[in-house]
Short mmCIF file of C-alpha atoms and ligand atoms in Angstrom, two decimals:
data_model
loop_
_atom_site.label_atom_id
_atom_site.label_comp_id
_atom_site.label_asym_id
_atom_site.label_seq_id
_atom_site.Cartn_x
_atom_site.Cartn_y
_atom_site.Cartn_z
CA MET A 39 -16.66 -27.41 -3.76
CA THR A 40 -19.08 -27.20 -6.65
CA SER A 41 -17.88 -25.65 -9.84
CA ASN A 42 -20.45 -24.00 -12.03
CA GLN A 43 -18.39 -22.59 -14.78
CA THR A 44 -19.93 -19.92 -16.95
CA ARG A 45 -18.11 -19.08 -20.14
CA ILE A 46 -18.92 -15.72 -21.59
CA PRO A 47 -17.79 -15.37 -25.20
CA ALA A 48 -15.72 -12.39 -26.28
CA GLU A 49 -18.56 -10.97 -28.40
CA THR A 50 -20.69 -10.68 -25.26
CA HIS A 51 -18.28 -9.47 -22.58
CA GLY A 52 -16.62 -6.87 -24.78
CA LEU A 53 -13.05 -7.37 -23.51
CA SER A 54 -10.34 -8.01 -26.01
CA LEU A 55 -6.91 -9.50 -25.54
CA ALA A 56 -5.70 -6.30 -27.20
CA ASP A 57 -6.74 -4.45 -24.02
CA LEU A 58 -3.96 -6.21 -22.11
CA SER A 59 -0.47 -4.80 -22.02
CA ASP A 60 1.94 -6.05 -24.67
CA ASN A 61 3.99 -7.79 -22.00
CA ALA A 62 0.98 -9.50 -20.46
CA ARG A 63 -0.03 -10.74 -23.90
CA PHE A 64 3.51 -11.93 -24.56
CA VAL A 65 3.52 -13.96 -21.34
CA LEU A 66 0.10 -15.47 -22.07
CA GLU A 67 1.12 -16.33 -25.61
CA LYS A 68 4.34 -18.06 -24.55
CA LEU A 69 2.49 -20.15 -21.99
CA HIS A 70 -0.19 -21.00 -24.52
CA GLU A 71 2.34 -21.96 -27.18
CA ALA A 72 4.08 -24.22 -24.72
CA GLY A 73 0.79 -26.07 -24.29
CA PHE A 74 -0.30 -24.62 -20.97
CA GLU A 75 -3.55 -22.95 -20.00
CA ALA A 76 -3.10 -19.22 -19.58
CA TYR A 77 -5.48 -16.61 -18.24
CA ALA A 78 -5.34 -12.95 -17.28
CA VAL A 79 -6.99 -12.76 -13.87
CA GLY A 80 -7.89 -10.56 -10.94
CA GLY A 81 -7.72 -6.79 -10.79
CA CYS A 82 -6.78 -6.32 -14.45
CA VAL A 83 -9.89 -8.10 -15.73
CA ARG A 84 -12.02 -6.30 -13.13
CA ASP A 85 -10.63 -2.89 -14.04
CA LEU A 86 -10.86 -3.42 -17.79
CA LEU A 87 -14.50 -4.44 -17.43
CA ARG A 88 -15.06 -1.19 -15.55
CA GLY A 89 -13.35 0.77 -18.29
CA ARG A 90 -10.34 1.64 -16.09
CA SER A 91 -6.71 1.05 -16.85
CA PRO A 92 -5.33 -1.70 -14.63
CA LYS A 93 -2.50 -1.07 -12.19
CA ASP A 94 -0.84 -4.32 -13.13
CA PHE A 95 -1.54 -7.54 -14.97
CA ASP A 96 -1.68 -10.89 -13.24
CA VAL A 97 -1.51 -14.18 -15.09
CA VAL A 98 -2.53 -17.62 -13.89
CA THR A 99 -1.65 -20.92 -15.49
CA ASN A 100 -1.46 -24.66 -14.93
CA ALA A 101 2.31 -24.52 -15.54
CA ARG A 102 4.37 -25.08 -12.38
CA PRO A 103 6.61 -22.22 -11.24
CA GLU A 104 9.74 -24.01 -12.49
CA GLU A 105 8.09 -24.58 -15.87
CA VAL A 106 7.09 -20.93 -16.11
CA LYS A 107 10.59 -19.81 -15.19
CA ARG A 108 12.13 -21.88 -17.95
CA LEU A 109 9.99 -20.17 -20.60
CA PHE A 110 11.24 -16.65 -19.93
CA ARG A 111 14.63 -15.06 -20.02
CA ARG A 112 14.13 -12.80 -17.03
CA ALA A 113 11.98 -14.64 -14.56
CA ARG A 114 12.45 -15.41 -10.90
CA ILE A 115 10.54 -17.50 -8.42
CA ILE A 116 9.60 -15.67 -5.26
CA GLY A 117 7.51 -16.30 -2.16
CA ARG A 118 7.55 -19.05 0.39
CA ARG A 119 3.96 -19.47 1.45
CA PHE A 120 2.97 -19.57 -2.17
CA LYS A 121 5.48 -19.61 -4.97
CA ILE A 122 4.97 -17.02 -7.69
CA VAL A 123 7.00 -16.22 -10.79
CA HIS A 124 7.87 -12.63 -11.59
CA VAL A 125 8.50 -12.17 -15.29
CA VAL A 126 10.48 -8.98 -15.53
CA PHE A 127 10.36 -6.55 -18.44
CA ARG A 128 12.02 -3.19 -18.80
CA ASP A 129 9.11 -1.18 -17.47
CA GLU A 130 6.70 -3.79 -16.20
CA MET A 131 6.55 -6.93 -14.16
CA ILE A 132 4.00 -9.65 -14.80
CA GLU A 133 3.14 -11.87 -11.86
CA VAL A 134 2.48 -15.45 -12.91
CA THR A 135 0.87 -17.81 -10.43
CA THR A 136 0.07 -21.47 -10.76
CA PHE A 137 -3.53 -22.50 -10.04
CA ARG A 138 -3.89 -23.09 -6.35
CA GLY A 139 -5.23 -26.42 -5.22
CA GLY A 140 -8.44 -26.92 -3.32
CA ASP A 141 -8.78 -26.61 0.40
CA THR A 142 -7.11 -29.91 1.13
CA GLY A 143 -5.38 -31.10 4.26
CA GLU A 144 -2.11 -30.31 2.54
CA VAL A 145 -2.56 -26.60 3.14
CA LYS A 146 -0.77 -25.80 6.37
CA ARG A 147 -2.71 -23.83 8.94
CA ALA A 148 -2.03 -22.25 12.30
CA ASP A 149 -4.45 -22.89 15.18
CA GLY A 150 -6.82 -20.05 14.29
CA GLY A 151 -7.17 -21.27 10.69
CA MET A 152 -4.58 -18.97 9.16
CA ILE A 153 -2.88 -20.46 6.13
CA THR A 154 0.84 -20.55 6.75
CA ARG A 155 2.12 -22.60 3.84
CA ASP A 156 0.32 -23.16 0.63
CA ASN A 157 2.12 -24.82 -2.20
CA VAL A 158 -0.61 -27.14 -3.36
CA PHE A 159 -1.28 -26.68 -7.05
CA GLY A 160 -4.59 -27.37 -8.71
CA SER A 161 -6.84 -26.47 -11.59
CA ILE A 162 -8.87 -23.41 -12.47
CA HIS A 163 -11.99 -24.71 -10.77
CA GLU A 164 -10.09 -25.12 -7.53
CA ASP A 165 -8.15 -21.88 -7.89
CA VAL A 166 -11.30 -19.79 -8.08
CA TRP A 167 -12.35 -20.66 -4.52
CA ARG A 168 -8.99 -19.49 -3.19
CA ARG A 169 -9.44 -15.95 -4.50
CA ASP A 170 -10.66 -13.22 -2.19
CA PHE A 171 -13.62 -11.42 -3.74
CA ALA A 172 -15.95 -12.47 -6.55
CA CYS A 173 -15.13 -9.32 -8.54
CA ASN A 174 -11.47 -10.39 -8.45
CA ALA A 175 -12.14 -13.92 -9.66
CA LEU A 176 -12.79 -13.50 -13.36
CA TYR A 177 -10.45 -15.22 -15.81
CA LEU A 178 -9.82 -14.05 -19.35
CA ASP A 179 -8.85 -17.12 -21.37
CA TYR A 180 -6.03 -16.50 -23.82
CA ALA A 181 -6.93 -19.52 -25.93
CA SER A 182 -10.54 -18.54 -26.64
CA GLY A 183 -10.92 -14.94 -25.49
CA ASP A 184 -13.76 -16.16 -23.24
CA LEU A 185 -14.37 -14.78 -19.80
CA VAL A 186 -14.62 -17.56 -17.25
CA ASP A 187 -16.85 -16.86 -14.27
CA TYR A 188 -17.67 -19.29 -11.47
CA VAL A 189 -18.92 -16.93 -8.81
CA GLU A 190 -21.11 -14.37 -10.56
CA GLY A 191 -18.19 -12.00 -10.51
CA LEU A 192 -19.43 -10.19 -13.61
CA THR A 193 -22.75 -9.41 -11.90
CA ASP A 194 -20.83 -8.00 -8.94
CA ILE A 195 -18.70 -5.78 -11.14
CA ARG A 196 -21.74 -4.47 -12.94
CA SER A 197 -23.62 -3.79 -9.73
CA GLY A 198 -20.69 -2.50 -7.65
CA ARG A 199 -20.80 -5.29 -5.10
CA LEU A 200 -17.85 -6.46 -3.03
CA ARG A 201 -18.45 -9.99 -1.83
CA VAL A 202 -16.09 -12.47 -0.21
CA ILE A 203 -16.02 -15.83 -1.96
CA GLY A 204 -17.21 -18.52 0.44
CA GLU A 205 -17.80 -18.05 4.15
CA PRO A 206 -16.46 -14.59 5.04
CA GLU A 207 -15.35 -15.44 8.58
CA ASP A 208 -13.40 -18.49 7.43
CA ARG A 209 -11.82 -16.56 4.58
CA TYR A 210 -10.78 -13.66 6.80
CA ARG A 211 -9.31 -16.02 9.37
CA GLU A 212 -7.39 -17.84 6.66
CA ASP A 213 -5.80 -14.56 5.69
CA PRO A 214 -6.70 -11.52 7.80
CA VAL A 215 -5.15 -9.18 5.23
CA ARG A 216 -8.30 -9.79 3.16
CA MET A 217 -10.10 -7.42 5.57
CA LEU A 218 -7.68 -4.66 4.64
CA ARG A 219 -8.14 -5.51 1.00
CA ALA A 220 -11.89 -5.22 1.51
CA ALA A 221 -11.45 -1.64 2.72
CA ARG A 222 -9.09 -0.87 -0.15
CA PHE A 223 -11.37 -2.19 -2.88
CA ALA A 224 -14.53 -0.70 -1.36
CA ALA A 225 -12.86 2.72 -1.33
CA LYS A 226 -11.00 2.50 -4.61
CA LEU A 227 -13.75 0.94 -6.68
CA GLY A 228 -16.63 2.63 -4.87
CA PHE A 229 -18.12 -0.86 -4.30
CA HIS A 230 -20.39 -1.82 -1.40
CA LEU A 231 -19.42 -4.67 0.85
CA THR A 232 -22.25 -7.16 1.15
CA ASP A 233 -23.79 -7.38 4.62
CA ASP A 234 -22.19 -10.69 5.58
CA SER A 235 -18.79 -9.74 4.14
CA GLU A 236 -18.89 -6.62 6.28
CA ALA A 237 -20.38 -8.12 9.43
CA ALA A 238 -17.68 -10.80 9.59
CA ILE A 239 -14.97 -8.14 9.87
CA ALA A 240 -16.17 -7.18 13.35
CA HIS A 241 -15.67 -10.80 14.45
CA CYS A 242 -12.31 -11.35 12.80
CA ARG A 243 -10.45 -8.04 12.92
CA SER A 244 -8.40 -8.92 16.00
CA THR A 245 -6.69 -11.66 13.94
CA LEU A 246 -4.85 -8.87 12.11
CA ALA A 247 -2.56 -8.81 15.11
CA ASP A 248 -1.18 -12.17 13.87
CA ILE A 249 0.07 -10.72 10.60
CA SER A 250 3.77 -10.00 10.44
CA PRO A 251 4.61 -6.29 10.80
CA ALA A 252 6.52 -6.43 7.51
CA ARG A 253 3.48 -7.60 5.55
CA LEU A 254 1.29 -5.08 7.37
CA PHE A 255 3.68 -2.32 6.38
CA ASP A 256 3.49 -3.34 2.72
CA GLU A 257 -0.28 -3.49 2.84
CA THR A 258 -0.51 -0.14 4.59
CA VAL A 259 1.52 1.51 1.86
CA LYS A 260 -0.80 -0.03 -0.74
CA LEU A 261 -3.83 1.17 1.20
CA MET A 262 -2.63 4.73 1.52
CA GLN A 263 -0.89 5.08 -1.84
CA GLY A 264 -3.37 3.18 -3.99
CA GLY A 265 -4.86 6.39 -5.37
CA ALA A 266 -7.84 6.57 -3.01
CA GLY A 267 -5.95 6.93 0.25
CA ARG A 268 -8.32 9.42 1.84
CA GLN A 269 -11.38 7.30 1.15
CA THR A 270 -9.57 4.11 2.14
CA PHE A 271 -8.54 5.61 5.46
CA LEU A 272 -12.16 6.54 6.20
CA GLU A 273 -13.31 3.07 5.17
CA LEU A 274 -10.70 1.41 7.40
CA ARG A 275 -11.95 3.58 10.21
CA ARG A 276 -15.58 2.72 9.53
CA LEU A 277 -14.67 -0.97 9.65
CA GLY A 278 -12.73 -0.58 12.89
CA LEU A 279 -9.39 -1.54 11.33
CA ILE A 280 -7.27 1.56 11.94
CA GLU A 281 -6.02 0.47 15.33
CA TYR A 282 -4.40 -2.66 13.83
CA LEU A 283 -2.22 -0.46 11.64
CA PHE A 284 -1.64 2.63 13.79
CA ASP A 285 -1.87 1.88 17.45
CA GLY A 286 -3.84 4.53 19.35
CA LEU A 287 -4.51 6.81 16.39
CA ASP A 288 -8.21 6.17 15.95
CA HIS A 289 -9.02 7.90 19.22
CA TRP A 290 -7.60 11.18 17.90
CA ILE A 291 -9.43 11.17 14.60
CA ASP A 292 -12.72 12.92 14.07
CA PRO A 293 -13.53 13.59 10.42
CA ASP A 294 -15.99 16.29 11.50
CA ASP A 295 -13.41 18.13 13.55
CA PRO A 296 -10.53 19.74 11.62
CA VAL A 297 -8.73 20.37 14.89
CA SER A 298 -8.48 16.63 15.46
CA ASP A 299 -5.55 14.72 13.94
CA TRP A 300 -7.70 14.27 10.84
CA GLY A 301 -7.02 17.91 9.89
CA LEU A 302 -3.46 17.18 8.77
CA ILE A 303 -3.93 13.52 7.89
CA GLU A 304 -6.61 14.42 5.39
CA LYS A 305 -4.25 16.96 3.79
CA VAL A 306 -1.47 14.38 3.47
CA LEU A 307 -3.78 11.76 2.00
CA GLU A 308 -5.31 14.21 -0.44
CA ALA A 309 -1.88 15.35 -1.57
CA THR A 310 -0.88 11.71 -2.08
CA ASP A 311 -4.06 10.91 -4.02
CA ARG A 312 -3.46 13.90 -6.27
CA ARG A 313 0.05 12.79 -7.07
CA VAL A 314 -1.02 9.22 -7.80
CA GLU A 315 -3.69 10.52 -10.12
CA GLN A 316 -1.10 12.58 -11.97
CA GLY A 317 1.17 9.56 -12.22
CA LEU A 318 3.84 11.24 -10.07
CA PRO A 319 6.03 9.27 -7.67
CA VAL A 320 4.99 9.18 -4.03
CA ASN A 321 7.13 8.46 -1.04
CA PRO A 322 5.78 6.78 2.07
CA ALA A 323 8.06 8.86 4.33
CA PHE A 324 5.92 11.87 3.65
CA LEU A 325 2.79 9.94 4.41
CA PHE A 326 3.97 8.50 7.70
CA ALA A 327 5.43 11.85 8.76
CA GLY A 328 1.93 13.26 8.38
CA LEU A 329 0.00 10.39 9.94
CA PHE A 330 1.98 10.58 13.16
CA TRP A 331 2.74 14.30 13.33
CA ARG A 332 0.10 15.38 15.80
CA MET A 333 0.81 12.43 18.04
CA LEU A 334 4.45 13.44 17.97
CA GLY A 335 3.42 16.91 19.09
CA ARG A 336 1.56 15.59 22.10
CA HIS A 337 4.54 13.54 23.24
CA ARG A 338 6.83 16.47 22.64
CA ILE A 339 4.76 18.79 24.79
CA LYS A 340 4.74 16.24 27.57
CA TRP A 341 8.55 16.26 27.58
CA LEU A 342 8.75 20.03 27.36
CA HIS A 343 6.52 20.26 30.41
CA GLN A 344 9.06 18.11 32.17
CA ARG A 345 11.67 20.73 31.27
CA VAL A 346 13.53 18.57 28.80
CA PRO A 347 15.45 20.73 26.26
CA ALA A 348 13.51 21.24 23.02
CA ASP A 349 15.83 19.16 20.79
CA ASP A 350 15.82 16.25 23.18
CA ALA A 351 12.06 16.47 23.58
CA MET A 352 11.69 16.03 19.83
CA VAL A 353 14.00 13.02 19.75
CA LEU A 354 12.28 11.39 22.72
CA ALA A 355 8.87 12.03 21.21
CA ALA A 356 9.94 10.56 17.86
CA ASP A 357 11.25 7.47 19.65
CA GLU A 358 7.95 7.08 21.44
CA VAL A 359 5.82 7.46 18.36
CA MET A 360 7.90 4.94 16.45
CA ALA A 361 7.85 2.52 19.35
CA ASN A 362 4.13 2.87 20.12
CA MET A 363 1.92 4.10 17.35
CA ALA A 364 3.97 2.58 14.54
CA LYS A 365 4.49 -0.69 16.38
CA PRO A 366 2.07 -2.86 14.35
CA LEU A 367 4.12 -2.04 11.25
CA MET A 368 7.74 -2.60 10.62
CA ILE A 369 8.79 0.69 9.11
CA PRO A 370 12.06 0.12 7.26
CA ARG A 371 15.01 1.81 8.90
CA ARG A 372 15.90 4.04 6.01
CA LEU A 373 12.33 5.29 5.85
CA ALA A 374 12.23 5.94 9.58
CA GLU A 375 15.36 8.07 9.21
CA ILE A 376 13.70 10.24 6.59
CA ILE A 377 10.52 10.59 8.64
CA ARG A 378 12.59 11.76 11.61
CA ALA A 379 14.57 14.18 9.49
CA ILE A 380 11.35 15.76 8.20
CA TRP A 381 10.04 16.05 11.76
CA MET A 382 13.23 17.45 13.28
CA LEU A 383 13.41 20.25 10.76
CA GLN A 384 9.88 21.50 11.41
CA PRO A 385 10.50 23.55 14.59
CA GLU A 386 13.71 24.94 13.09
CA LEU A 387 11.94 26.06 9.92
CA GLU A 388 9.29 27.77 12.01
CA ARG A 389 11.76 29.35 14.41
CA LEU A 390 14.09 30.70 11.74
CA ALA A 391 11.49 32.16 9.40
CA PRO A 392 11.29 35.96 9.67
CA PRO A 393 8.06 37.56 10.85
CA SER A 394 5.51 37.55 8.06
CA ALA A 395 5.79 41.31 7.39
CA ARG A 396 9.43 40.93 6.33
CA ILE A 397 8.92 38.12 3.88
CA GLY A 398 9.25 38.82 0.21
CA ARG A 399 11.27 42.05 0.57
CA GLY A 400 13.74 41.35 -2.14
CA ALA A 401 15.04 38.06 -0.72
CA GLU A 402 13.34 35.92 -3.37
CA GLY A 403 15.42 32.88 -2.88
CA LYS A 404 18.75 34.71 -2.64
CA VAL A 405 20.91 32.67 -0.33
CA ASP A 406 23.10 35.63 0.65
CA ALA A 407 20.02 37.30 2.14
CA LEU A 408 19.97 34.57 4.78
CA ASP A 409 21.82 34.49 8.08
CA ASP A 410 24.17 31.65 8.95
CA ASN A 411 21.57 29.61 10.81
CA GLN A 412 19.08 29.86 8.02
CA ARG A 413 21.71 28.98 5.45
CA ALA A 414 22.70 25.91 7.44
CA LEU A 415 19.15 24.64 7.18
CA LEU A 416 19.32 24.65 3.39
CA GLU A 417 22.09 22.09 3.65
CA ALA A 418 20.20 19.78 5.99
CA PRO A 419 19.37 16.36 4.58
CA TRP A 420 15.75 16.21 3.40
CA PHE A 421 15.41 20.00 3.53
CA ARG A 422 13.13 20.06 0.49
CA ALA A 423 10.92 17.29 1.85
CA ALA A 424 10.72 19.13 5.16
CA VAL A 425 9.61 22.30 3.38
CA ASP A 426 6.98 20.37 1.46
CA PHE A 427 5.72 18.98 4.73
CA LEU A 428 5.79 22.40 6.36
CA CYS A 429 3.68 23.79 3.53
CA LEU A 430 1.17 21.02 3.98
CA ARG A 431 0.97 21.98 7.65
CA SER A 432 0.50 25.60 6.68
CA ALA A 433 -2.77 24.57 5.05
CA THR A 434 -3.99 23.87 8.60
CA PRO A 435 -4.18 26.45 11.38
CA GLU A 436 -0.98 25.22 13.05
CA VAL A 437 1.50 27.06 10.82
CA ASP A 438 1.22 30.51 9.31
CA GLU A 439 1.25 30.45 5.54
CA SER A 440 4.00 33.08 5.47
CA VAL A 441 6.43 30.51 6.94
CA CYS A 442 5.79 28.24 3.97
CA VAL A 443 6.06 31.15 1.54
CA PHE A 444 9.44 32.12 2.97
CA TRP A 445 11.07 28.70 2.78
CA ARG A 446 9.45 27.86 -0.52
CA GLN A 447 11.73 30.48 -2.06
CA TYR A 448 14.63 28.17 -1.28
CA ALA A 449 12.90 24.92 -2.17
CA PRO A 450 10.80 25.71 -5.22
CA GLU A 451 8.17 23.20 -6.19
CA ARG A 452 9.24 21.17 -9.11
CA SER A 453 6.96 20.40 -11.97
CA GLY A 454 6.10 17.02 -13.48
CA HIS A 455 8.13 14.04 -12.39
CA GLU A 456 10.70 16.39 -10.95
CA GLU A 457 8.20 17.55 -8.43
CA ALA A 458 8.53 14.53 -6.15
CA PRO A 459 8.18 15.80 -2.57
CA ILE A 460 10.93 13.40 -1.76
CA GLU A 461 13.22 11.67 -4.17
CA ALA A 462 11.70 8.28 -4.87
CA LEU A 463 13.25 5.63 -2.68
CA GLN A 464 14.98 2.70 -4.28
CA PRO A 465 13.63 -0.81 -3.74
CA SER A 466 16.80 -1.47 -1.77
CA ASP A 467 15.62 1.08 0.78
CA PHE A 468 12.80 -1.25 1.65
CA GLY A 469 12.34 -4.96 2.01
CA LYS A 470 15.62 -6.28 0.80
CA LYS A 471 17.89 -4.63 3.31
CA ARG A 472 15.48 -5.15 6.10
CA ARG A 473 15.15 -8.81 5.32
CA ARG A 474 18.83 -9.43 5.24
CA ARG A 475 19.30 -7.86 8.62
CA ARG A 476 16.59 -9.87 10.26
CA PRO A 477 16.93 -13.54 10.96
CA ARG A 478 14.22 -15.52 9.24
CA ARG A 479 11.27 -16.10 11.46
CA ARG A 480 9.89 -19.56 11.66
CA LYS A 481 6.81 -18.73 13.71
CA PRO A 482 3.60 -19.75 11.94
CA GLY A 483 2.39 -16.78 9.98
CA GLY A 484 5.33 -14.68 11.06
CA GLY A 485 7.72 -12.95 8.73
CA ASN A 486 6.07 -14.25 5.62
CA ARG A 487 6.07 -11.18 3.48
CA GLN A 488 4.01 -12.08 0.54
CA PRO A 489 3.73 -10.32 -2.74
CA SER A 490 0.36 -9.08 -3.87
CA GLY A 491 -0.80 -12.40 -5.21
CA GLU A 492 -0.92 -13.60 -1.60
P1 ATP B 1244 -4.87 -4.18 -7.75
O1 ATP B 1244 -5.67 -3.33 -8.66
O2 ATP B 1244 -4.57 -3.53 -6.46
O3 ATP B 1244 -3.68 -4.82 -8.38
P2 ATP B 1244 -5.81 -6.89 -7.62
O4 ATP B 1244 -7.20 -7.44 -7.39
O5 ATP B 1244 -5.18 -7.21 -8.92
O6 ATP B 1244 -5.89 -5.35 -7.34
P3 ATP B 1244 -3.52 -8.12 -6.49
O7 ATP B 1244 -2.98 -7.92 -5.13
O8 ATP B 1244 -2.73 -7.69 -7.66
O9 ATP B 1244 -4.94 -7.42 -6.46
O10 ATP B 1244 -3.86 -9.67 -6.62
C1 ATP B 1244 -4.27 -10.28 -7.83
C2 ATP B 1244 -5.39 -11.27 -7.57
O11 ATP B 1244 -4.92 -12.31 -6.70
C3 ATP B 1244 -6.61 -10.69 -6.87
O12 ATP B 1244 -7.50 -10.10 -7.76
C4 ATP B 1244 -7.19 -11.92 -6.20
O13 ATP B 1244 -7.91 -12.71 -7.11
C5 ATP B 1244 -5.94 -12.69 -5.80
N1 ATP B 1244 -5.50 -12.34 -4.44
C6 ATP B 1244 -4.56 -11.44 -4.08
N2 ATP B 1244 -4.39 -11.39 -2.77
C7 ATP B 1244 -5.22 -12.31 -2.24
C8 ATP B 1244 -5.51 -12.76 -0.91
N3 ATP B 1244 -4.89 -12.24 0.12
N4 ATP B 1244 -6.43 -13.75 -0.77
C9 ATP B 1244 -7.06 -14.29 -1.85
N5 ATP B 1244 -6.84 -13.90 -3.09
C10 ATP B 1244 -5.93 -12.94 -3.31
MG1 MG B 1245 -3.21 -6.75 -9.55
#
């Protein structure tokens, strides 16, 4: 691979090391002092050049993971397909990767070209060709303050272009998740995919089926909770990628028809985007409850028509949705429990709300104004989350607003960080538990949950 390095001096590119977080600078400095090369790379450089504050800071170096680990007090090596070091600070984590080596025979691939093991280290001019998009492949050199650009990434950032580095089909086959990333960046950055980067998706999208459900779940959460969830969903749809995340959903979505499943999904995504913008915590249970709600309703009606009791119909429908529509993803068990709890409470909340004319007559959140059944609902796990979800539904024609108004009295919206629709889940509610329960998969490409740095 040719390497035409362009070095853009600090005076010209306008970025300063002072724009990085203190922790990122600390990590770069330590590496530099120990005699290693050290660069800030990827989304943080891209976002700073666009005048946005980065979500996180990624560092790349020629130090090996073990060497990086030794330099920091709280650092751990993670990842199997590609080892990465997480340097942990009180309120931030810096991901440090070692330059990836060129596309040598040492990289292990499955039959279709997917990279399954990748612990070949290299130098910066090999590393650059392993990155996904040109706008993500700019390096800010700690030693000189120069911006290092091999792939005209700076031009792309300035012109809003999203371009796969290298041959798009090969790069998507190597790692099909790059197609999802394309949708995410196009939506979040407002960038345009180049023609060949977009056209290749139609040829490669079926390879997404080879990605482990655990990694797909992680990516889906990033897609929907990255701050531009609504736009990302529409972009995924435009690129024909929805069906690889939510089996059978695409058919029910019509952005021009509010009566289609889009009616509620748009509300959920907008609510999520608003919270992300305000820096408030978001919980994926709420999101998935909304994505699958209408599908749940269709299954439920089918069972009701077969004269199954209402409660059982709900349980059967939830089982079906989780087994079918959510199949491409591995939704962690704890999360699935919360999603179900939110769903199960919906018909009860509707059934037990008084007719709209009687709402607001002096009850105003007084628990002793409730009957026993109503009072029991207040004690149900995830009651508040269920009310939040109910109120989202009441913004569509399916629930009368008065039902939301009534229950809201008993689950007042909280302000600021307190306002989380659902208490933020702990990391232990996700990957860790799930991993321990599952035996390690040895299938090529299977079970390799990778952190963001691939
Ligand atoms: P974000 O703002 O979401 O953090 P990002 O571009 O920093 O965006 P990360 O997932 O943090 O994305 O990854 C950091 C960098 O690592 C990317 O900018 C890209 O250069 C590289 N990278 C990450 N994932 C992949 C991948 N699947 N294939 C190739 N390169 C990748
Ligand atoms: Mg990043």
